XYZ file of C-alpha atoms in Angstrom:
377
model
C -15.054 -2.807 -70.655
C -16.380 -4.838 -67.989
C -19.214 -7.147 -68.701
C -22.806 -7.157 -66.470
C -21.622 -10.701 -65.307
C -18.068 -9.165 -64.081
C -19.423 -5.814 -62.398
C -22.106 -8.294 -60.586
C -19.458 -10.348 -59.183
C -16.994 -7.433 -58.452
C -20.182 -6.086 -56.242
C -20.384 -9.493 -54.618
C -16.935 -9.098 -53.625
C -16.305 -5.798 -52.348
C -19.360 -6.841 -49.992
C -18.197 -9.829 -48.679
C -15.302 -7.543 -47.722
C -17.050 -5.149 -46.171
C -19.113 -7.870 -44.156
C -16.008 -8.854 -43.198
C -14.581 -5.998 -42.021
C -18.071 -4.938 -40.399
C -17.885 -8.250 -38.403
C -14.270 -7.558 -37.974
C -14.400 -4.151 -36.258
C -17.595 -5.402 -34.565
C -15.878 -8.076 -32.914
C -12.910 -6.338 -31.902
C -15.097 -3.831 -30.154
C -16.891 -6.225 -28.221
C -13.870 -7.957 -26.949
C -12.513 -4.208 -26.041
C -15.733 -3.346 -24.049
C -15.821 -7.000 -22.376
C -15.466 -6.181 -18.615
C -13.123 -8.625 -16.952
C -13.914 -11.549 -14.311
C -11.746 -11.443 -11.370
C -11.535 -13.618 -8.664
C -11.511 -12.042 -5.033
C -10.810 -13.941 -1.735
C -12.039 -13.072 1.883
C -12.391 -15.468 4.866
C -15.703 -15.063 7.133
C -13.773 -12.920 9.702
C -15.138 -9.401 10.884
C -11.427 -8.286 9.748
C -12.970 -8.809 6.458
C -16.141 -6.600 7.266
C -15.221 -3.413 4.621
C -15.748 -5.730 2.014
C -18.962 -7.148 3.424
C -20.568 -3.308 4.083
C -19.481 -2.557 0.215
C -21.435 -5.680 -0.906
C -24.475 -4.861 1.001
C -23.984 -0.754 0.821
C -24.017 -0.674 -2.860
C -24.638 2.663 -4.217
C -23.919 4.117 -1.037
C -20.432 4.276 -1.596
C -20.382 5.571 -5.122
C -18.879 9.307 -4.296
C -15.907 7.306 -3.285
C -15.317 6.466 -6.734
C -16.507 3.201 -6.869
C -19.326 1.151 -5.771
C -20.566 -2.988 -6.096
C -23.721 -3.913 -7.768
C -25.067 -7.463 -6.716
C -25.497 -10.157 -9.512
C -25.366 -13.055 -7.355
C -25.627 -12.574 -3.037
C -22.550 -13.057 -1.360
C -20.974 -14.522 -4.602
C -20.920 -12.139 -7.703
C -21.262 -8.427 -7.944
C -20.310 -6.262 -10.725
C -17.311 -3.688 -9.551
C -18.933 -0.167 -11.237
C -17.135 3.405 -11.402
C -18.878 6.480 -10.164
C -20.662 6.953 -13.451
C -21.863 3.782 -13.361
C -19.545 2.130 -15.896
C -18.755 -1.426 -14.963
C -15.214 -1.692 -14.968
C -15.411 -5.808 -13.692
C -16.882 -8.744 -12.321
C -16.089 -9.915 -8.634
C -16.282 -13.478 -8.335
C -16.008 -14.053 -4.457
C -13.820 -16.839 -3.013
C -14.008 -17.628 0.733
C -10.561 -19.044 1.778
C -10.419 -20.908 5.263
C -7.709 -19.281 6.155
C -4.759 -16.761 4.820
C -2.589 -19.375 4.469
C -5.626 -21.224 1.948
C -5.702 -17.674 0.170
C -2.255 -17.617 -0.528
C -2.004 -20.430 -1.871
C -5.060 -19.854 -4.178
C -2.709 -16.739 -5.624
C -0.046 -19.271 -5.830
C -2.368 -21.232 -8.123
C -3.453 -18.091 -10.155
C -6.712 -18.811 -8.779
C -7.105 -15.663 -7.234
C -6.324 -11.840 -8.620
C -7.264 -9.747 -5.192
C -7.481 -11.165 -1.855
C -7.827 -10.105 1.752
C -5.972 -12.123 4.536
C -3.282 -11.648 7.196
C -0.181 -9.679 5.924
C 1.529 -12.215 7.636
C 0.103 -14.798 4.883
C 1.031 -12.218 2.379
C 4.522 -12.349 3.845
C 4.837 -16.141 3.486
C 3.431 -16.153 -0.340
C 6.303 -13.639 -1.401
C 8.879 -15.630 0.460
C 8.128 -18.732 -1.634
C 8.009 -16.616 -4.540
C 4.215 -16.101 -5.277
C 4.109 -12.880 -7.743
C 2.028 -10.828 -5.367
C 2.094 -7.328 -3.426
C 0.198 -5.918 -0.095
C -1.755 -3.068 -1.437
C -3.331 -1.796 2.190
C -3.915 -2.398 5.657
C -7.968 -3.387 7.137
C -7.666 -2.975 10.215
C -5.825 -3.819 13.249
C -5.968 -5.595 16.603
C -8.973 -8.031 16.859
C -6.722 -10.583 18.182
C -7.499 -12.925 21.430
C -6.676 -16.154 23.347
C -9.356 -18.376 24.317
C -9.676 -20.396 27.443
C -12.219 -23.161 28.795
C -15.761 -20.923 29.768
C -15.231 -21.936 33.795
C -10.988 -20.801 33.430
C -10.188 -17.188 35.747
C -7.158 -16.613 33.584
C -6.898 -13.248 32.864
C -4.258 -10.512 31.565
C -0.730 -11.894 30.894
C 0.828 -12.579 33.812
C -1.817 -15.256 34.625
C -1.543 -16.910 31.301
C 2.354 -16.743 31.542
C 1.871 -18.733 35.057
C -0.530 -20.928 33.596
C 2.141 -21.774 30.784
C 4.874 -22.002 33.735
C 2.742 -24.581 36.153
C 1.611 -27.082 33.384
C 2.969 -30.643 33.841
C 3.308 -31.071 29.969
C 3.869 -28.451 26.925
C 1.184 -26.108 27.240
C -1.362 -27.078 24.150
C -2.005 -23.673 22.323
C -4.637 -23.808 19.120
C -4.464 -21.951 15.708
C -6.319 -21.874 12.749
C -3.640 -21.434 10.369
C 0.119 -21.689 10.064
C 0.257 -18.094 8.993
C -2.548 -16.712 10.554
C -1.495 -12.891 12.320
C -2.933 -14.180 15.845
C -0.230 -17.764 15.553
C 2.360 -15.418 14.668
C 1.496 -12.662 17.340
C 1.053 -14.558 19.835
C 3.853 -17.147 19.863
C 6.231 -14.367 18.028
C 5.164 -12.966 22.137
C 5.393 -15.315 23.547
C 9.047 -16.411 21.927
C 10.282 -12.940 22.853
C 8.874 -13.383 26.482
C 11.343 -16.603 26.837
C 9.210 -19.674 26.576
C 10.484 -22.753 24.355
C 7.817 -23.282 21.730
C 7.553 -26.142 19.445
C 5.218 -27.666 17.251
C 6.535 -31.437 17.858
C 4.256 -33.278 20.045
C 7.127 -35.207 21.060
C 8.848 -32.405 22.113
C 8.713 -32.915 25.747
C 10.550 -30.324 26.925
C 9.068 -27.305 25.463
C 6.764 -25.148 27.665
C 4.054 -24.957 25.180
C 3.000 -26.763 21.854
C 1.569 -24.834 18.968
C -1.561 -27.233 17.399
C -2.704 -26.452 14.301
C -6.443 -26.681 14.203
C -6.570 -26.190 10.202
C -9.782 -24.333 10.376
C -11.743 -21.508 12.959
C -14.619 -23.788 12.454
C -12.367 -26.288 15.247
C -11.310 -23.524 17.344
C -14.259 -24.289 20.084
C -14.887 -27.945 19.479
C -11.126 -28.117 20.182
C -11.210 -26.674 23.309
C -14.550 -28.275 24.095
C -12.744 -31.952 23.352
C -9.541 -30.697 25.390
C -7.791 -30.866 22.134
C -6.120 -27.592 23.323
C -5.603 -25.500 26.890
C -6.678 -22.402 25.113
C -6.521 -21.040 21.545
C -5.444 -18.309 19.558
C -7.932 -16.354 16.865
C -9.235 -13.352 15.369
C -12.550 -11.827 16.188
C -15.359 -12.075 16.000
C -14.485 -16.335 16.671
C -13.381 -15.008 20.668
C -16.368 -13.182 21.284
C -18.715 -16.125 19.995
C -17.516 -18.255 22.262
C -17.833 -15.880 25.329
C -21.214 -15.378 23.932
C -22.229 -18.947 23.488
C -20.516 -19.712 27.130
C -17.950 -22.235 25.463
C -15.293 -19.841 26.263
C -13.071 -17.044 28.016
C -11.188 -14.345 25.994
C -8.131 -14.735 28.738
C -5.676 -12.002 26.366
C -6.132 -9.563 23.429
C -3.129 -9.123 21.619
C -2.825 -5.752 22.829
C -2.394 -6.339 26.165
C 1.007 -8.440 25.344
C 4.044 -8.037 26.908
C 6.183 -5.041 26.450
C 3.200 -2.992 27.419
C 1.781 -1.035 24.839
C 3.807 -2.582 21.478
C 1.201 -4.384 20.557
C -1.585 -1.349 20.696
C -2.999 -1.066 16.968
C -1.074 -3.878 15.669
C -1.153 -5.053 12.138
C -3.387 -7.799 10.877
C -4.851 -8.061 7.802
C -4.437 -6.603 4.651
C -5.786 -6.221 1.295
C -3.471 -7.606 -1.803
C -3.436 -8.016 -5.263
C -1.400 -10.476 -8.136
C 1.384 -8.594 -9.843
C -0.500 -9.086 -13.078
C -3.508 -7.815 -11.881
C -1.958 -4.746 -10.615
C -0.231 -4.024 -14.033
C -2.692 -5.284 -16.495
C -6.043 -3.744 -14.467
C -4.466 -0.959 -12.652
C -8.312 0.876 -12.481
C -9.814 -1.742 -11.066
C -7.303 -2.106 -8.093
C -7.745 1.633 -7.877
C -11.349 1.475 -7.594
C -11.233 -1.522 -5.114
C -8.701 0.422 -2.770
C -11.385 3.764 -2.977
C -13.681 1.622 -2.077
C -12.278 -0.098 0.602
C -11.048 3.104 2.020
C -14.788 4.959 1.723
C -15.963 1.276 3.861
C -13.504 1.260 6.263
C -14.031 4.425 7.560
C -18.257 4.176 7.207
C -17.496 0.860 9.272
C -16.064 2.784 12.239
C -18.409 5.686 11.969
C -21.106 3.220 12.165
C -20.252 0.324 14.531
C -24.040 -0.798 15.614
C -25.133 -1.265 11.278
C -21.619 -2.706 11.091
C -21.610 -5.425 13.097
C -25.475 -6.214 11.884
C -24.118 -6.086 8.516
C -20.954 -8.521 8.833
C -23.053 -10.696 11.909
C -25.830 -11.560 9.173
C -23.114 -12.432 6.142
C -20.861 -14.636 8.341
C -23.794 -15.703 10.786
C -22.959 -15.012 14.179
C -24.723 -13.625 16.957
C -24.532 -9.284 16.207
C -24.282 -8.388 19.957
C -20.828 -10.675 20.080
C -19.457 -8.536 17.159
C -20.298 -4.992 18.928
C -18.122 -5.809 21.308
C -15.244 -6.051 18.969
C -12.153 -3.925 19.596
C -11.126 -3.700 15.826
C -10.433 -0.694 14.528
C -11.094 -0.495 9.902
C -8.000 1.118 8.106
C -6.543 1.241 5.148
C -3.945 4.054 5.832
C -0.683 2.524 6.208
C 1.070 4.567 8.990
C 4.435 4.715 10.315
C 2.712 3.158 13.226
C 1.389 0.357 10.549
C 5.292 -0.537 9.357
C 6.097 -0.287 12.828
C 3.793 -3.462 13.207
C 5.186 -4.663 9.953
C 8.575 -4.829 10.696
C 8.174 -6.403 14.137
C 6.119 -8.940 11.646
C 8.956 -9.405 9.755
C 11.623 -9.856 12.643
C 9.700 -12.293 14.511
C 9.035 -15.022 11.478
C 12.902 -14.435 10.865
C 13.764 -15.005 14.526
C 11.182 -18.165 14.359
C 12.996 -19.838 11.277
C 9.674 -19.140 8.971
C 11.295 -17.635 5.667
C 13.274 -19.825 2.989
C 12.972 -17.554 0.274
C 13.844 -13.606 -0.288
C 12.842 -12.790 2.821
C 14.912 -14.303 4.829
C 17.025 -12.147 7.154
C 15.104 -9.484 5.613
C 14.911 -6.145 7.409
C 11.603 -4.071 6.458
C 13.237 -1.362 4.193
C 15.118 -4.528 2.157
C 11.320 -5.722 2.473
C 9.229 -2.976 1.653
C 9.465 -2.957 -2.108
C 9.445 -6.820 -2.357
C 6.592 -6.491 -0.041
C 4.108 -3.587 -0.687
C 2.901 -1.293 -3.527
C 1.084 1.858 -2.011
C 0.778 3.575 -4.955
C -3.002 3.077 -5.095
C -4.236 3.781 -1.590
C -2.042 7.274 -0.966
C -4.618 8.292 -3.952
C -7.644 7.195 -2.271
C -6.464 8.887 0.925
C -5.986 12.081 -0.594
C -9.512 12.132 -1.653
């Protein structure tokens, strides 16, 4: 038989156990129901707007499937399902540029990201594990010229190239930005010598990198640059603020009519992210989709909406020309490919992409798995 003193401390024991295994369980459940933190980065663009409208929208969007709840303004909102479950926490990240944001994925500083898909391009050539998951929007593209310059329309910026003494000085804000390669890609095609040697004497025009849209206008103020190359609403400020003269849109580009709803920037994820939260990319591409579209529908809120976050005058970004989407169309991978074929004629890719051709590129490239769904909604 067991003694008083034996069944006491056999009672002691099977409860420590079970306090254990209470804890135990308890813990494991709480580490289960812990909703991730994710990093997103943007850059204060209007081609970044969706994500802006979502952020300020909130609930409005939630019969898309998905909706943001703020935590902090501008900097942390919790990503929440239809019913209202939160399925993570958005940290946002502004980038200076796509070229910044791809290297923050390089880092694994970043699991989604919006930029050029021209930066995208550039990450996966150097062998950054990350995939396009959508378009945002295309055109929204200009060049800038001094406020008192009467250039206007192509062929008076192609003589303007053709009559300056030395390389014609043009100004971007980053090395993979969609307007530097647009533009010059263009402009390449079109037969001009580019370089980005300042001892290159006999180029007809010099590509400057400005390092930042913040220097786009004091460089042409300073006569850093004879004009510059950008993406709205940065044009449009500067015709507002009388600093400047939007001489080109990209669409207007020589052949007539390629460059009509052009490709700019995109919407991307990491390859881990992708496979280890596939519900929150899902969610994020509803939601972009639902904002994109409200965006269009809705142009005078819009630009009130992305002219307060970024803070720029709203009656500069009404005039904008862009056009939200996430629906990549044949006319989209049209865009793409002439992407692709221009930073391969311009000796940009070292990595897999080089010499690419879009269908050896698309897998490598894309993953539209998500967005097809939130189109068929």
């Amino acid at each position: 038989m067991i003694s008083r003193f034996s069944q006491k401390k056999l009672y002691t024991i099977i409860l420590a156990l079970l306090a254990v295994f209470c804890i135990g369980t308890s813990s494991a459940h709480a580490a289960k129901s812990k909703i991730p933190s994710l990093y997103l980065g943007y850059v204060f663009t209007t081609h970044h707007t969706p994500l802006m409208v979502a952020a300020i929208k909130g609930q409005d969007f939630k019969t898309s499937g998905a909706y943001l709840e703020e935590m902090v303004p501008k900097q942390k909102y919790k990503l929440m399902s239809a019913e209202g479950e939160p399925l993570a926490v958005l940290n946002f990240i502004v980038s200076k540029s796509g070229s910044e944001t791809s290297t923050l994925f390089a880092m694994n500083r970043l699991d989604l990201g919006l930029a050029s898909s021209t930066a995208f391009m550039s990450g996966i050539d150097k062998g950054t594990k990350i995939k396009i998951l959508c378009p945002l929007h295309v055109d929204g593209m200009s060049m800038v010229f001094p406020a008192d310059s009467k250039v206007t329309g192509y062929n008076d910026v192609a003589a303007a190239i053709k009559s300056s003494k030395n390389p014609f000085k043009i100004g971007y804000h980053s090395p993979t930005s969609a307007p530097r390669v647009v533009f010059e890609g263009a402009l390449h095609k079109a037969g001009f010598k580019i370089t980005g040697n300042p001892n290159d004497a006999d180029a007809d025009i010099l590509m400057v990198d400005l390092k930042s849209t913040s220097n786009l206008i004091p460089a042409l103020l300073g006569k850093q640059v004879d004009c510059w190359v950008g993406p709205a609403p940065h044009p449009a400020v500067a015709e507002y603020k009388h600093v400047g003269h939007i001489g080109l849109d990209s669409r207007d580009l020589p052949p007539a009519g390629e460059w009509i709803d052009f490709p700019c920037c995109v919407m991307g994820a990491s390859e881990q992210m992708i496979t280890e939260q596939p519900e929150v990319v899902q969610a994020m591409a509803d939601l972009m989709t639902s904002a994109s579209d409200w965006s269009n529908k809705n142009k005078i809120k819009t630009a009130e909406i992305s002219a307060k976050w970024i803070g720029v005058p709203a009656v500069a970004v009404e005039k904008s020309t862009i056009i939200y989407t996430t629906d990549p169309t044949q006319n989209w991978m049209n865009g793409e490919a002439v992407f692709l074929s221009m930073l391969n004629s311009m000796n940009k890719f070292k990595g897999v992409l080089k010499d690419a051709d879009i269908k050896t590129a698309t897998p490598l490239l894309y993953d539209f798995t998500f967005v097809e769904k939130s189109l068929k909604k």
